[in-house]
Amino acid sequence: MSYHFTSEAVDDQVVTDVTNLNRFDDEGFSELMTLLFEFLVDPQESSKLISNLEEFAGNRGVGANALKNLVRSILFVFKLSLKKNVSPTHLKDDLKQLGLGEEKATHVSSLWKANYVGLSRTAVAQTLNVNQLVDMEWRFGVTSGSSDMRKVGSTFLQVKFVIDRGSGTENIYMEFTLPQFYSFLHEMEKAKTSLEYFS
């Protein structure tokens, strides 16, 4: 089978979990999807999602582990769909192929369409958070001795950038002469102005 949200084969567990969503009555399914879309639009509230899912599981008599698997699988589908910019119609088709009933797939498709701007904004924000500058340290120095007499007395600046790569942080070290540093600073101020203009 081919899907719009991925070009790879889909794990059988994902198919089983999506099919198991049919077991919820319409009200329970709608409540679960609302919780998931609220999380997708504002992923900073992950602790809120966890507590809401625990409450949902208790109210609906669903096992916490079973619900966790269902949520993990449907979020997997949603996140890949968002990454591939899947339309609501194509998402509906994919969910039906995965075993979700027509009415439930239509409900998800309408939620997808209604929340698409917020979902896209969140995806862009998460993308921009990778390679984010976390910390910076600098040291100013003057060369006091060198085999090259012309370098004695010259100033330099050593900079350590700590960058968040998404999977961890990385330290990047640079050394600038004073004119190089001022040029770098000028470029950073231009970038800051551009970012402020677009935000």
Short mmCIF file of C-alpha atoms in Angstrom, two decimals, residues 2-182:
data_model
loop_
_atom_site.label_atom_id
_atom_site.label_comp_id
_atom_site.label_asym_id
_atom_site.label_seq_id
_atom_site.Cartn_x
_atom_site.Cartn_y
_atom_site.Cartn_z
CA SER A 2 1.13 3.53 -0.68
CA TYR A 3 0.39 6.41 1.65
CA HIS A 4 0.65 10.17 1.29
CA PHE A 5 2.29 10.66 4.70
CA THR A 6 5.20 8.28 4.07
CA SER A 7 6.89 6.50 1.20
CA GLU A 8 8.09 3.70 3.48
CA ALA A 9 6.21 0.65 4.71
CA VAL A 10 4.07 1.32 7.77
CA ASP A 11 4.67 -0.81 10.85
CA ASP A 12 1.89 -3.34 11.57
CA GLN A 13 1.54 -1.95 15.10
CA VAL A 14 0.58 1.47 13.68
CA VAL A 15 -2.08 -0.16 11.48
CA THR A 16 -3.42 -2.14 14.46
CA ASP A 17 -3.50 0.93 16.70
CA VAL A 18 -5.26 3.12 14.12
CA THR A 19 -7.79 0.33 13.50
CA ASN A 20 -8.37 0.05 17.26
CA LEU A 21 -9.47 3.70 17.31
CA ASN A 22 -12.74 2.43 15.76
CA ARG A 23 -13.61 0.89 19.14
CA PHE A 24 -14.25 4.33 20.67
CA ASP A 25 -17.76 5.72 20.47
CA ASP A 26 -18.10 9.00 18.56
CA GLU A 27 -17.97 11.14 21.71
CA GLY A 28 -14.87 9.40 23.08
CA PHE A 29 -13.10 9.51 19.72
CA SER A 30 -13.90 13.22 19.32
CA GLU A 31 -12.60 13.95 22.84
CA LEU A 32 -9.37 12.03 22.20
CA MET A 33 -8.73 13.77 18.87
CA THR A 34 -9.37 17.17 20.46
CA LEU A 35 -6.75 16.40 23.14
CA LEU A 36 -4.23 15.33 20.50
CA PHE A 37 -4.78 18.35 18.27
CA GLU A 38 -4.45 20.70 21.26
CA PHE A 39 -1.09 19.05 21.97
CA LEU A 40 0.05 19.24 18.33
CA VAL A 41 -0.76 22.95 18.17
CA ASP A 42 0.98 23.63 21.51
CA PRO A 43 3.55 20.85 22.18
CA GLN A 44 4.99 22.77 25.14
CA GLU A 45 2.02 21.47 27.15
CA SER A 46 3.12 17.82 27.14
CA SER A 47 2.49 17.43 30.88
CA LYS A 48 -1.07 18.68 30.31
CA LEU A 49 -1.55 16.04 27.59
CA ILE A 50 -0.32 13.28 29.88
CA SER A 51 -2.68 14.26 32.70
CA ASN A 52 -5.59 14.68 30.25
CA LEU A 53 -4.91 11.23 28.76
CA GLU A 54 -4.78 9.66 32.23
CA GLU A 55 -8.13 11.27 33.05
CA PHE A 56 -9.53 10.17 29.67
CA ALA A 57 -8.37 6.57 30.26
CA GLY A 58 -9.98 6.55 33.71
CA ASN A 59 -13.28 8.00 32.46
CA ARG A 60 -13.48 5.68 29.45
CA GLY A 61 -12.25 2.52 31.16
CA VAL A 62 -9.30 2.18 28.78
CA GLY A 63 -5.97 0.69 29.86
CA ALA A 64 -3.28 3.35 30.19
CA ASN A 65 -0.69 1.34 28.21
CA ALA A 66 -3.13 0.56 25.39
CA LEU A 67 -4.07 4.24 25.15
CA LYS A 68 -0.38 5.21 25.18
CA ASN A 69 0.24 2.94 22.16
CA LEU A 70 -2.76 4.33 20.30
CA VAL A 71 -1.66 7.90 20.95
CA ARG A 72 1.94 7.17 19.95
CA SER A 73 0.82 5.64 16.65
CA ILE A 74 -1.67 8.36 15.70
CA LEU A 75 0.84 11.09 16.63
CA PHE A 76 3.38 9.31 14.42
CA VAL A 77 0.93 9.52 11.50
CA PHE A 78 0.05 13.15 12.25
CA LYS A 79 3.67 14.30 12.56
CA LEU A 80 4.73 12.61 9.33
CA SER A 81 1.64 14.05 7.61
CA LEU A 82 2.59 17.49 8.81
CA LYS A 83 6.17 17.03 7.67
CA LYS A 84 4.97 15.97 4.19
CA ASN A 85 2.36 18.77 4.09
CA VAL A 86 -0.48 16.28 3.58
CA SER A 87 -3.86 17.80 2.73
CA PRO A 88 -6.96 16.98 4.79
CA THR A 89 -8.33 14.86 1.93
CA HIS A 90 -5.13 12.84 1.62
CA LEU A 91 -4.93 12.40 5.40
CA LYS A 92 -8.49 11.05 5.35
CA ASP A 93 -7.53 8.59 2.58
CA ASP A 94 -4.45 7.45 4.50
CA LEU A 95 -6.39 6.94 7.72
CA LYS A 96 -9.02 4.90 5.89
CA GLN A 97 -6.24 2.79 4.35
CA LEU A 98 -4.84 2.26 7.85
CA GLY A 99 -8.24 0.91 8.94
CA LEU A 100 -10.04 3.90 10.44
CA GLY A 101 -13.77 4.10 9.68
CA GLU A 102 -15.18 6.63 7.21
CA GLU A 103 -16.90 8.87 9.80
CA LYS A 104 -13.91 8.96 12.12
CA ALA A 105 -11.53 9.66 9.24
CA THR A 106 -13.80 12.50 8.10
CA HIS A 107 -13.80 13.92 11.65
CA VAL A 108 -9.97 13.86 11.79
CA SER A 109 -9.81 15.42 8.34
CA SER A 110 -12.04 18.32 9.44
CA LEU A 111 -9.91 18.84 12.59
CA TRP A 112 -6.78 18.76 10.42
CA LYS A 113 -8.25 21.43 8.15
CA ALA A 114 -9.45 23.61 11.04
CA ASN A 115 -6.07 23.44 12.86
CA TYR A 116 -3.77 23.45 9.84
CA VAL A 117 -2.42 26.99 10.31
CA GLY A 118 -1.58 26.34 13.97
CA LEU A 119 -0.04 22.96 13.13
CA SER A 120 2.14 24.51 10.42
CA ARG A 121 3.21 27.35 12.71
CA THR A 122 4.25 24.83 15.37
CA ALA A 123 6.20 22.76 12.83
CA VAL A 124 8.08 25.85 11.61
CA ALA A 125 8.83 26.93 15.19
CA GLN A 126 10.22 23.49 16.02
CA THR A 127 12.33 23.53 12.86
CA LEU A 128 13.75 26.93 13.75
CA ASN A 129 14.58 25.75 17.27
CA VAL A 130 17.22 23.38 15.87
CA ASN A 131 20.66 25.02 15.59
CA GLN A 132 19.62 27.57 18.18
CA LEU A 133 22.33 29.50 20.01
CA VAL A 134 22.11 28.42 23.65
CA ASP A 135 25.14 30.13 25.16
CA MET A 136 28.18 32.15 24.17
CA GLU A 137 31.44 32.79 25.98
CA TRP A 138 34.17 35.16 24.86
CA ARG A 139 37.70 36.11 25.83
CA PHE A 140 39.62 39.16 24.75
CA GLY A 141 43.39 38.97 24.43
CA VAL A 142 46.54 40.70 23.25
CA THR A 143 49.41 38.79 21.65
CA SER A 144 52.44 39.35 23.84
CA GLY A 145 54.92 37.08 22.12
CA SER A 146 55.19 35.48 18.69
CA SER A 147 57.81 34.35 16.22
CA ASP A 148 56.31 36.94 13.86
CA MET A 149 57.15 40.39 15.22
CA ARG A 150 54.21 41.99 13.36
CA LYS A 151 51.69 39.99 15.44
CA VAL A 152 53.04 41.15 18.82
CA GLY A 153 50.59 43.64 20.36
CA SER A 154 47.69 42.65 18.10
CA THR A 155 44.30 42.08 19.71
CA PHE A 156 42.09 39.04 19.24
CA LEU A 157 38.80 37.69 20.46
CA GLN A 158 38.15 34.00 21.19
CA VAL A 159 34.49 32.99 21.10
CA LYS A 160 32.79 29.76 22.15
CA PHE A 161 29.25 29.20 20.81
CA VAL A 162 27.05 26.50 22.34
CA ILE A 163 24.57 25.41 19.65
CA ASP A 164 21.48 23.21 20.21
CA ARG A 165 21.51 20.75 17.29
CA GLY A 166 18.18 19.21 18.25
CA SER A 167 19.76 15.97 19.41
CA GLY A 168 22.19 17.64 21.81
CA THR A 169 24.49 20.62 22.12
CA GLU A 170 27.72 21.26 20.25
CA ASN A 171 30.52 23.68 21.11
CA ILE A 172 31.95 25.74 18.25
CA TYR A 173 35.17 27.70 18.82
CA MET A 174 36.27 30.71 16.76
CA GLU A 175 39.04 33.27 16.96
CA PHE A 176 38.66 36.73 15.44
CA THR A 177 40.96 39.65 14.92
CA LEU A 178 39.30 42.88 16.01
CA PRO A 179 38.30 43.91 12.43
CA GLN A 180 36.91 40.39 11.80
CA PHE A 181 34.88 40.58 15.00
CA TYR A 182 33.38 43.95 14.09
#
